[in-house]
Short mmCIF file of C-alpha atoms and ligand atoms in Angstrom, two decimals:
data_model
loop_
_atom_site.label_atom_id
_atom_site.label_comp_id
_atom_site.label_asym_id
_atom_site.label_seq_id
_atom_site.Cartn_x
_atom_site.Cartn_y
_atom_site.Cartn_z
CA MET X 1 14.65 -12.09 31.76
CA LEU X 2 14.00 -13.41 28.14
CA LEU X 3 17.18 -12.00 27.19
CA ASP X 4 18.85 -13.63 29.83
CA ARG X 5 17.49 -16.82 29.61
CA LEU X 6 17.77 -17.12 25.59
CA SER X 7 21.81 -16.30 26.19
CA HIS X 8 22.18 -18.66 28.87
CA ASP X 9 20.25 -21.32 26.71
CA LEU X 10 22.40 -20.19 23.63
CA LYS X 11 25.28 -21.08 25.50
CA LYS X 12 24.26 -24.17 26.54
CA ALA X 13 23.43 -25.23 23.07
CA HIS X 14 26.65 -24.47 21.50
CA ARG X 15 28.62 -26.59 24.07
CA GLY X 16 26.12 -29.16 23.60
CA GLY X 17 25.79 -29.27 20.33
CA PHE X 18 22.29 -28.94 20.46
CA LYS X 19 19.48 -26.91 18.54
CA LEU X 20 17.40 -23.97 19.67
CA ALA X 21 14.01 -22.42 18.57
CA LEU X 22 12.93 -19.16 19.28
CA MET X 23 9.37 -18.14 18.72
CA PHE X 24 7.59 -15.06 18.36
CA ILE X 25 3.72 -14.97 19.08
CA ASP X 26 1.32 -12.13 18.33
CA LEU X 27 -2.02 -12.13 19.02
CA ASP X 28 -4.52 -11.00 16.13
CA ARG X 29 -7.20 -8.68 16.64
CA PHE X 30 -6.35 -8.20 20.49
CA LYS X 31 -6.67 -4.50 19.61
CA GLU X 32 -10.64 -4.99 19.51
CA VAL X 33 -10.93 -7.17 22.52
CA ASN X 34 -9.64 -4.04 24.27
CA ASP X 35 -11.52 -1.58 22.71
CA THR X 36 -15.10 -3.04 22.92
CA LEU X 37 -14.83 -4.43 26.03
CA GLY X 38 -12.09 -2.48 27.75
CA HIS X 39 -8.46 -2.92 29.10
CA HIS X 40 -9.43 -5.02 32.29
CA MET X 41 -10.53 -7.62 30.31
CA GLY X 42 -7.64 -7.39 27.90
CA ASP X 43 -5.54 -8.03 30.93
CA MET X 44 -7.49 -11.19 31.98
CA LEU X 45 -7.36 -12.33 28.19
CA LEU X 46 -3.35 -11.65 28.07
CA VAL X 47 -3.07 -13.40 31.56
CA GLU X 48 -5.02 -16.48 30.30
CA ALA X 49 -3.14 -16.59 27.00
CA SER X 50 0.06 -16.79 28.91
CA GLN X 51 -1.29 -19.87 30.69
CA ARG X 52 -2.25 -21.51 27.67
CA ILE X 53 0.97 -20.98 25.96
CA VAL X 54 3.03 -22.52 28.95
CA GLY X 55 0.36 -25.48 28.85
CA CYS X 56 1.96 -26.28 25.28
CA ILE X 57 5.25 -26.47 26.41
CA ARG X 58 7.89 -28.28 28.40
CA GLU X 59 8.76 -27.12 32.09
CA SER X 60 12.33 -26.56 30.88
CA ASP X 61 11.21 -24.14 28.04
CA THR X 62 10.50 -20.69 28.88
CA VAL X 63 7.57 -18.33 27.75
CA ALA X 64 8.18 -14.37 28.03
CA ARG X 65 5.69 -11.23 27.23
CA LEU X 66 7.58 -8.82 25.49
CA GLY X 67 4.95 -6.37 25.53
CA GLY X 68 1.72 -5.37 24.27
CA ASP X 69 0.12 -8.68 22.96
CA GLU X 70 3.43 -10.22 22.04
CA PHE X 71 5.07 -13.38 23.66
CA THR X 72 8.03 -15.18 22.93
CA VAL X 73 8.83 -18.63 23.62
CA ILE X 74 12.52 -20.53 23.51
CA LEU X 75 12.50 -24.18 22.90
CA ALA X 76 15.85 -25.23 24.22
CA ASP X 77 18.02 -28.37 24.08
CA LEU X 78 16.78 -29.64 20.93
CA THR X 79 18.01 -32.81 19.54
CA ASP X 80 15.88 -32.73 16.49
CA THR X 81 13.20 -30.10 15.15
CA CYS X 82 10.47 -32.43 14.54
CA GLY X 83 8.65 -31.81 17.78
CA ILE X 84 8.67 -27.81 16.85
CA GLU X 85 5.95 -27.55 14.05
CA ARG X 86 3.59 -29.76 17.10
CA ILE X 87 4.05 -27.16 19.52
CA ALA X 88 3.46 -23.77 17.33
CA SER X 89 0.32 -25.81 16.23
CA ASP X 90 -0.60 -26.67 19.71
CA ILE X 91 -0.08 -22.98 20.57
CA LEU X 92 -1.98 -21.65 17.08
CA ALA X 93 -5.13 -24.34 18.59
CA ALA X 94 -4.68 -23.30 22.24
CA LEU X 95 -5.41 -19.62 21.28
CA THR X 96 -8.16 -19.99 18.91
CA ALA X 97 -10.42 -21.65 21.28
CA PRO X 98 -13.00 -19.26 23.08
CA PHE X 99 -11.94 -16.69 26.09
CA THR X 100 -14.23 -16.46 28.76
CA LEU X 101 -13.64 -13.41 30.71
CA LEU X 102 -16.63 -12.98 33.07
CA THR X 103 -19.61 -13.08 31.59
CA GLU X 104 -18.03 -12.41 27.88
CA ARG X 105 -16.82 -14.44 25.47
CA ALA X 106 -13.62 -13.26 23.13
CA PHE X 107 -12.08 -14.49 20.26
CA VAL X 108 -8.63 -14.30 19.07
CA SER X 109 -5.77 -16.09 17.03
CA ALA X 110 -2.11 -15.63 17.08
CA SER X 111 0.54 -14.96 14.15
CA ILE X 112 3.99 -17.37 15.01
CA GLY X 113 7.34 -16.83 13.45
CA ILE X 114 10.16 -19.08 14.19
CA THR X 115 13.54 -19.00 13.73
CA LEU X 116 16.54 -21.68 14.67
CA TYR X 117 19.93 -21.64 16.34
CA PRO X 118 22.01 -22.37 14.26
CA ASP X 119 20.75 -22.93 11.33
CA ASP X 120 19.29 -19.46 10.75
CA ALA X 121 21.91 -17.17 12.92
CA VAL X 122 24.01 -18.04 16.09
CA HIS X 123 23.62 -14.28 17.89
CA LEU X 124 20.99 -13.53 20.29
CA GLU X 125 19.89 -10.33 18.26
CA ASP X 126 19.78 -11.86 14.87
CA LEU X 127 17.30 -14.45 16.30
CA LEU X 128 15.17 -11.99 17.59
CA LYS X 129 15.18 -10.26 14.35
CA ASN X 130 14.30 -13.14 12.55
CA ALA X 131 11.56 -14.29 14.52
CA ASP X 132 9.87 -11.14 14.34
CA GLN X 133 10.34 -11.08 10.54
CA ALA X 134 8.81 -14.58 10.20
CA MET X 135 6.02 -13.37 12.44
CA TYR X 136 5.28 -10.67 9.92
CA VAL X 137 5.06 -13.17 7.17
CA SER X 138 2.58 -14.85 9.24
CA LYS X 139 0.52 -11.69 9.41
CA ALA X 140 1.24 -10.97 5.63
CA ASN X 141 -0.33 -14.60 4.93
CA GLY X 142 -3.97 -13.79 6.56
CA ARG X 143 -3.16 -14.09 10.54
CA ASN X 144 -4.13 -17.34 12.94
CA CYS X 145 -0.45 -19.64 10.72
CA LEU X 146 3.27 -20.37 11.69
CA SER X 147 6.07 -19.34 9.45
CA TYR X 148 9.49 -20.24 9.23
CA PHE X 149 12.40 -17.59 8.88
CA THR X 150 14.00 -18.16 5.52
CA ARG X 151 17.09 -17.01 3.60
CA ALA X 152 14.80 -15.22 1.04
CA MET X 153 12.88 -13.45 3.89
CA GLN X 154 16.13 -11.90 5.01
CA ASP X 155 16.99 -10.76 1.84
CA ALA X 156 14.09 -9.36 0.91
CA ALA X 157 14.21 -7.20 4.36
CA LEU X 158 17.66 -6.19 3.13
CA HIS X 159 16.77 -5.56 0.36
CA ARG X 160 14.06 -3.05 1.04
CA MET X 161 16.23 -1.59 4.09
CA HIS X 162 18.89 -0.75 1.61
CA LEU X 163 16.28 0.57 -0.86
CA LEU X 164 14.95 2.49 1.95
CA ALA X 165 18.09 4.20 2.44
CA ASP X 166 18.93 5.35 -1.20
CA LEU X 167 15.16 6.48 -1.00
CA ARG X 168 15.51 9.21 1.70
CA LEU X 169 18.47 10.21 -0.14
CA ALA X 170 17.03 10.36 -4.10
CA MET X 171 15.06 13.17 -2.66
CA GLU X 172 17.99 15.61 -1.95
CA GLN X 173 19.99 14.38 -4.92
CA HIS X 174 17.21 15.13 -7.42
CA GLN X 175 16.80 11.23 -8.77
CA PHE X 176 12.94 11.72 -9.17
CA GLU X 177 11.10 13.02 -12.42
CA LEU X 178 8.03 13.42 -13.20
CA HIS X 179 6.24 11.74 -16.29
CA TYR X 180 3.25 12.54 -18.09
CA GLN X 181 0.90 10.12 -19.80
CA PRO X 182 -1.93 11.48 -22.23
CA ILE X 183 -5.30 11.56 -21.61
CA LEU X 184 -7.43 11.25 -24.65
CA ASP X 185 -11.09 12.45 -25.33
CA LEU X 186 -12.36 9.53 -27.06
CA SER X 187 -14.57 11.69 -29.13
CA THR X 188 -12.07 13.94 -30.67
CA LEU X 189 -9.15 11.98 -30.02
CA GLN X 190 -7.33 15.19 -28.55
CA ILE X 191 -5.47 15.37 -25.42
CA HIS X 192 -6.74 17.77 -22.75
CA LYS X 193 -5.62 15.81 -19.63
CA ALA X 194 -2.31 13.76 -18.32
CA GLU X 195 -1.77 11.62 -15.44
CA ALA X 196 1.59 12.66 -13.59
CA LEU X 197 3.41 9.27 -13.05
CA LEU X 198 6.52 9.32 -10.69
CA ARG X 199 9.56 7.78 -12.20
CA TRP X 200 13.04 7.29 -9.82
CA THR X 201 16.02 6.63 -11.65
CA HIS X 202 18.27 4.67 -8.95
CA PRO X 203 22.08 5.73 -9.39
CA VAL X 204 22.94 1.89 -9.74
CA ARG X 205 20.06 -0.02 -10.30
CA GLY X 206 18.38 2.53 -12.86
CA ALA X 207 14.96 2.66 -13.41
CA VAL X 208 12.78 1.55 -10.43
CA GLY X 209 9.37 1.27 -10.54
CA PRO X 210 6.55 3.15 -8.54
CA ALA X 211 5.18 -0.06 -7.58
CA GLU X 212 8.17 -0.97 -5.71
CA PHE X 213 9.32 2.35 -3.83
CA ILE X 214 5.86 3.92 -3.29
CA PRO X 215 4.70 1.50 -0.76
CA LEU X 216 8.27 2.12 1.09
CA ALA X 217 7.67 5.54 1.11
CA GLU X 218 4.31 5.26 2.74
CA GLU X 219 5.82 3.06 5.44
CA SER X 220 8.39 5.33 6.09
CA GLY X 221 6.42 8.59 6.09
CA LEU X 222 8.44 9.79 3.01
CA ILE X 223 5.66 9.65 1.10
CA HIS X 224 4.36 13.15 2.43
CA ALA X 225 7.73 15.16 1.39
CA LEU X 226 7.40 13.24 -2.08
CA GLY X 227 3.73 13.77 -2.57
CA ASN X 228 4.33 17.42 -2.20
CA TRP X 229 7.07 17.63 -4.45
CA VAL X 230 5.11 15.87 -7.01
CA PHE X 231 1.92 18.15 -6.47
CA ALA X 232 4.45 21.43 -6.69
CA GLN X 233 6.01 19.77 -9.72
CA ALA X 234 2.59 19.09 -11.03
CA MET X 235 1.12 22.17 -10.64
CA ALA X 236 3.95 24.33 -12.24
CA GLN X 237 3.76 22.03 -15.21
CA ALA X 238 -0.10 22.79 -15.63
CA LYS X 239 0.59 26.21 -15.01
CA THR X 240 2.61 26.34 -18.18
CA TRP X 241 0.72 24.20 -20.47
CA ARG X 242 -2.22 26.11 -19.73
CA GLU X 243 -0.54 29.01 -20.62
CA GLN X 244 1.05 28.12 -23.57
CA ILE X 245 -0.60 25.43 -25.20
CA ASP X 246 -4.33 24.77 -23.88
CA PRO X 247 -6.08 26.73 -21.27
CA ASP X 248 -8.20 23.81 -20.07
CA PHE X 249 -5.26 21.50 -19.91
CA GLN X 250 -5.51 19.00 -16.33
CA ILE X 251 -2.62 17.26 -14.53
CA SER X 252 -3.99 14.28 -12.38
CA VAL X 253 -1.75 13.26 -9.69
CA ASN X 254 -1.82 9.77 -7.55
CA LEU X 255 -2.84 10.39 -4.06
CA SER X 256 -1.76 7.86 -1.52
CA PRO X 257 -4.02 7.05 1.48
CA VAL X 258 -1.65 8.11 3.97
CA GLN X 259 -1.19 11.71 2.47
CA LEU X 260 -4.87 12.13 3.56
CA GLN X 261 -4.63 11.31 7.50
CA SER X 262 -3.17 14.62 8.05
CA GLY X 263 -4.83 17.96 6.53
CA ALA X 264 -1.38 19.61 6.37
CA GLU X 265 -1.27 18.78 2.93
CA ARG X 266 -4.26 20.13 1.68
CA LEU X 267 -3.38 23.49 3.20
CA GLN X 268 0.10 23.61 1.52
CA TRP X 269 -1.34 22.52 -1.85
CA GLN X 270 -4.31 25.09 -1.72
CA HIS X 271 -1.57 27.69 -1.02
CA HIS X 272 0.43 26.17 -4.06
CA LEU X 273 -2.99 26.57 -6.33
CA GLN X 274 -3.25 30.14 -5.25
CA SER X 275 0.34 31.54 -5.58
CA ALA X 276 0.41 29.89 -9.00
CA GLN X 277 -3.14 31.69 -9.74
CA LEU X 278 -4.53 28.27 -11.24
CA GLY X 279 -7.82 27.26 -10.34
CA GLY X 280 -8.53 24.04 -8.65
CA ALA X 281 -9.73 22.61 -12.25
CA ALA X 282 -6.31 22.44 -13.30
CA VAL X 283 -5.66 19.26 -10.98
CA VAL X 284 -7.54 15.90 -10.46
CA LEU X 285 -6.74 13.81 -7.47
CA GLU X 286 -6.36 10.04 -8.34
CA ILE X 287 -7.23 8.35 -4.87
CA THR X 288 -8.31 4.56 -4.67
CA GLU X 289 -11.37 2.66 -4.18
CA GLY X 290 -10.79 1.79 -0.44
CA LEU X 291 -10.75 5.31 0.52
CA LEU X 292 -14.39 5.76 0.11
CA LEU X 293 -15.04 2.97 2.47
CA GLU X 294 -13.09 4.51 5.24
CA LYS X 295 -15.86 5.00 7.73
CA SER X 296 -13.72 7.81 9.19
CA ALA X 297 -15.46 11.09 9.38
CA HIS X 298 -11.91 12.58 8.94
CA ILE X 299 -11.48 11.25 5.63
CA SER X 300 -14.72 12.43 4.28
CA ALA X 301 -13.90 15.59 5.41
CA GLU X 302 -10.53 16.19 3.72
CA LEU X 303 -11.86 14.72 0.75
CA LEU X 304 -14.91 16.92 0.73
CA ALA X 305 -12.31 20.32 1.41
CA TYR X 306 -10.35 18.89 -1.62
CA ARG X 307 -13.77 19.31 -3.45
CA ASP X 308 -14.62 22.71 -1.89
CA ALA X 309 -11.41 24.22 -2.97
CA GLY X 310 -12.66 23.05 -6.51
CA ILE X 311 -9.96 19.96 -6.99
CA GLN X 312 -11.88 17.24 -8.91
CA VAL X 313 -11.42 13.70 -7.81
CA ALA X 314 -11.30 10.31 -9.74
CA ILE X 315 -10.97 6.91 -8.50
CA ASP X 316 -8.44 4.95 -9.53
CA ASP X 317 -8.32 1.58 -10.38
CA PHE X 318 -12.02 1.21 -10.18
CA GLY X 319 -13.39 -2.24 -10.11
CA THR X 320 -10.69 -3.84 -8.34
CA GLY X 321 -11.55 -3.14 -4.93
CA TYR X 322 -14.51 -2.64 -2.83
CA SER X 323 -16.55 0.20 -3.40
CA ALA X 324 -19.33 1.88 -1.64
CA LEU X 325 -21.17 2.81 -4.55
CA SER X 326 -23.36 5.30 -2.58
CA TYR X 327 -20.08 7.29 -1.70
CA LEU X 328 -19.56 8.06 -5.18
CA LYS X 329 -22.38 10.39 -5.08
CA GLN X 330 -22.10 11.25 -1.49
CA MET X 331 -18.14 12.13 -2.34
CA ASP X 332 -19.13 13.85 -4.97
CA ILE X 333 -16.61 12.20 -7.47
CA ASP X 334 -15.63 13.38 -10.92
CA PHE X 335 -13.79 10.49 -12.52
CA LEU X 336 -13.91 6.36 -12.53
CA LYS X 337 -11.18 5.08 -13.97
CA ILE X 338 -11.84 1.32 -15.28
CA ASP X 339 -8.90 -0.71 -14.53
CA GLN X 340 -6.85 -2.09 -16.84
CA SER X 341 -7.49 -5.63 -15.87
CA PHE X 342 -10.90 -5.00 -17.32
CA VAL X 343 -9.80 -3.21 -20.52
CA ARG X 344 -7.25 -5.72 -21.06
CA ASN X 345 -9.16 -8.54 -22.68
CA LEU X 346 -12.12 -6.59 -23.43
CA ASP X 347 -12.12 -7.50 -27.25
CA THR X 348 -11.80 -11.15 -26.28
CA ASP X 349 -13.78 -11.52 -22.93
CA ALA X 350 -17.44 -10.82 -23.15
CA SER X 351 -17.84 -10.81 -19.04
CA ASN X 352 -15.47 -7.88 -19.20
CA HIS X 353 -16.83 -6.15 -22.14
CA ALA X 354 -20.22 -6.42 -19.99
CA LEU X 355 -18.56 -4.96 -17.01
CA CYS X 356 -17.12 -2.23 -18.69
CA GLU X 357 -20.31 -1.59 -20.37
CA ALA X 358 -21.74 -1.85 -16.88
CA ILE X 359 -19.48 1.05 -15.36
CA VAL X 360 -20.23 3.33 -18.31
CA VAL X 361 -23.83 3.26 -17.77
CA MET X 362 -23.91 3.48 -14.01
CA ALA X 363 -21.16 6.03 -14.11
CA HIS X 364 -23.22 8.35 -16.56
CA LYS X 365 -26.51 7.84 -14.76
CA LEU X 366 -24.61 9.29 -11.49
CA GLY X 367 -23.11 12.00 -13.63
CA LEU X 368 -19.67 11.03 -13.34
CA LYS X 369 -17.13 10.88 -16.77
CA VAL X 370 -15.58 7.57 -17.49
CA ILE X 371 -11.73 7.06 -18.36
CA ALA X 372 -10.35 3.28 -19.38
CA GLU X 373 -6.83 2.96 -18.54
CA GLY X 374 -4.53 0.45 -20.17
CA VAL X 375 -5.80 0.81 -23.47
CA GLU X 376 -3.40 -0.99 -25.95
CA THR X 377 -5.32 -1.93 -28.89
CA ILE X 378 -7.26 -0.24 -31.66
CA ALA X 379 -10.11 -3.05 -30.79
CA GLN X 380 -10.01 -1.77 -27.25
CA ARG X 381 -10.25 1.75 -28.05
CA ASP X 382 -13.18 1.18 -30.77
CA LEU X 383 -15.18 -0.85 -28.42
CA LEU X 384 -14.91 1.56 -25.50
CA GLN X 385 -15.69 4.53 -28.10
CA ALA X 386 -19.09 2.81 -28.84
CA MET X 387 -19.76 2.20 -25.30
CA GLY X 388 -19.62 5.80 -25.01
CA CYS X 389 -16.79 5.69 -22.58
CA ASP X 390 -15.35 9.66 -22.34
CA CYS X 391 -11.47 9.05 -22.21
CA ALA X 392 -8.92 6.94 -22.39
CA GLN X 393 -5.04 6.02 -21.27
CA GLY X 394 -2.88 3.54 -22.71
CA TYR X 395 0.34 2.43 -24.50
CA LEU X 396 -1.82 2.81 -27.76
CA PHE X 397 -1.70 6.49 -27.73
CA SER X 398 1.53 6.89 -25.65
CA LYS X 399 3.38 5.47 -22.72
CA ALA X 400 4.45 8.37 -19.77
CA LEU X 401 6.72 10.86 -21.47
CA SER X 402 9.16 13.14 -19.93
CA ALA X 403 7.78 16.96 -20.22
CA LYS X 404 9.71 17.52 -23.26
CA GLU X 405 8.51 14.37 -24.93
CA PHE X 406 4.90 15.54 -23.92
CA GLU X 407 5.20 19.24 -25.38
CA THR X 408 6.80 17.17 -28.89
CA LEU X 409 3.63 14.91 -28.88
CA LEU X 410 0.91 17.51 -28.27
CA ALA X 411 2.74 20.04 -30.91
CA THR X 412 2.71 16.75 -33.79
CA THR X 413 -0.79 15.85 -32.53
CA ALA X 414 -1.77 19.48 -33.39
CA GLN X 415 -4.04 20.26 -30.60
CA PRO X 416 -6.50 23.07 -31.07
CA VAL X 417 -6.83 25.42 -28.35
CA ARG X 418 -10.03 25.71 -27.05
P1 C2E W 1 -1.87 4.01 -11.56
O1 C2E W 1 -2.10 5.50 -11.23
O2 C2E W 1 -3.31 2.91 -12.08
O3 C2E W 1 -1.03 4.27 -12.76
C1 C2E W 1 -1.11 3.50 -13.95
C2 C2E W 1 -0.07 2.77 -14.38
O4 C2E W 1 -0.12 2.10 -15.69
C3 C2E W 1 0.92 3.18 -14.93
O5 C2E W 1 2.06 2.24 -13.91
C4 C2E W 1 1.63 3.41 -16.15
O6 C2E W 1 2.58 3.48 -16.79
C5 C2E W 1 0.59 2.11 -16.72
N1 C2E W 1 0.23 1.73 -17.72
C6 C2E W 1 -0.20 2.79 -18.68
N2 C2E W 1 -0.75 2.64 -19.76
C7 C2E W 1 -0.90 1.31 -19.85
C8 C2E W 1 -0.87 0.12 -20.87
O7 C2E W 1 -1.61 0.26 -21.93
N3 C2E W 1 -0.56 -0.86 -20.55
C9 C2E W 1 -0.19 -1.33 -19.27
N4 C2E W 1 0.38 -2.45 -19.05
N5 C2E W 1 0.36 -0.38 -18.22
C10 C2E W 1 -0.16 1.06 -18.49
P2 C2E W 1 3.53 3.18 -13.44
O8 C2E W 1 3.91 4.44 -13.71
O9 C2E W 1 4.49 2.00 -13.33
O10 C2E W 1 2.74 3.67 -11.88
C11 C2E W 1 2.28 2.62 -11.17
C12 C2E W 1 1.71 2.77 -9.86
O11 C2E W 1 2.13 3.88 -9.08
C13 C2E W 1 0.19 4.11 -10.28
O12 C2E W 1 -0.63 3.06 -10.77
C14 C2E W 1 -0.17 4.78 -9.21
O13 C2E W 1 -1.22 3.76 -8.32
C15 C2E W 1 1.67 4.80 -8.50
N6 C2E W 1 1.94 6.07 -8.61
C16 C2E W 1 2.77 6.30 -9.57
N7 C2E W 1 3.18 7.98 -9.36
C17 C2E W 1 3.01 8.02 -8.19
C18 C2E W 1 2.71 9.32 -7.54
O14 C2E W 1 3.19 10.48 -7.63
N8 C2E W 1 2.29 8.86 -5.74
C19 C2E W 1 1.48 8.39 -5.57
N9 C2E W 1 1.14 8.18 -4.40
N10 C2E W 1 1.46 6.95 -6.43
C20 C2E W 1 1.99 6.82 -7.63
MG1 MG W 2 -3.73 6.44 -11.37
MG1 MG W 3 -4.78 2.76 -12.34
#
């Protein structure tokens, strides 16, 4: 019926030269209500929410429920667009008021996306898509707010769509390469470790950074295939360097939180390690702090299973997220990597200096080693060395290199075989 009304209203708007606004309203935290109070109460809330929305609009407008906790509003026959924002604000206010469900009180809010005919689009499908995109921007902006669809939003969505299509092809067409950034032992200045960093050379755009494509790979599920490739590649490299250069050489691999959801990867990786006849010590997995906060027993079990396979674990970008410090010990973490943002102004900013020092002391008391990331100057290196930081990585020593370049670096810095 929504589509019916919308197409009817669009025809009318076209003939009469009117404007029309399409609004997507998604309730925030509705799932919590369902989960804690039960579906029956959830249903009651939806009924009440729809009545509140109806109370904010004119009789000639349409309210529909698309599914779940998503509502749609059509404001038809608009001669000007001034009223839209007031109506949307009324709806936001109406939905944040407490809901009384039998004897319970529940609280939700709403994220609203708005698009205009004919300003943003003239076709029904495009308007629906626009309103949906705008709604997601409201979600991303912290919820309980409204966003208008903009051209930039569409451009960004298109860009992501194209990039995702290219990303799917990139695996088949071997456009990825693994590079290695050396990690130095600060007491000897020798290299016994490297971090594997993924590089994508796009046939047209050239180099695309992992910060841009990893999130896309995570959302689309491609991260599983990509992550498996990275792991296999890093393993093969570790085997070669352990045999030819340094029997203790370690390669660290970044693990996306998405990859810890299923145990499938771990089994495959353990198999890789066995068939390459490599001990777990050849690999370090870099995970982010947020994972330690995951209360899910599943995540902890996954991490501990990696531990049991002898694989070491590092907390990446330490200090930028929220850590449950007690978990550092509980989960048997091996390394903390101090985030670049603390290292960057180490020599000029007293508080960053104090933070780095505190991290090193805490880590050592817990029996963990510390790696400083983003070391760019000799002054930073010297300070880190003086505070007893174990290892360092950064442009001062080298950027991430291809395997060939890395071997040349190792040869010229004369690594003694231990
Ligand atoms: P990260 O794991 O924290 O990696 C360190 C990043 O800092 C790398 O950026 C590295 O090139 C950069 N970096 C190293 N030294 C310096 C320095 O001295 N100064 C500055 N300004 N930067 C430095 P990159 O390669 O662009 O990677 C960005 C992020 O993408 C990584 O952050 C990691 O989270 C993710 N990533 C990279 N490869 C993979 C991968 O194979 N799988 C997954 N899941 N994520 C990856
Ligand atoms: Mg990392
Ligand atoms: Mg990092």
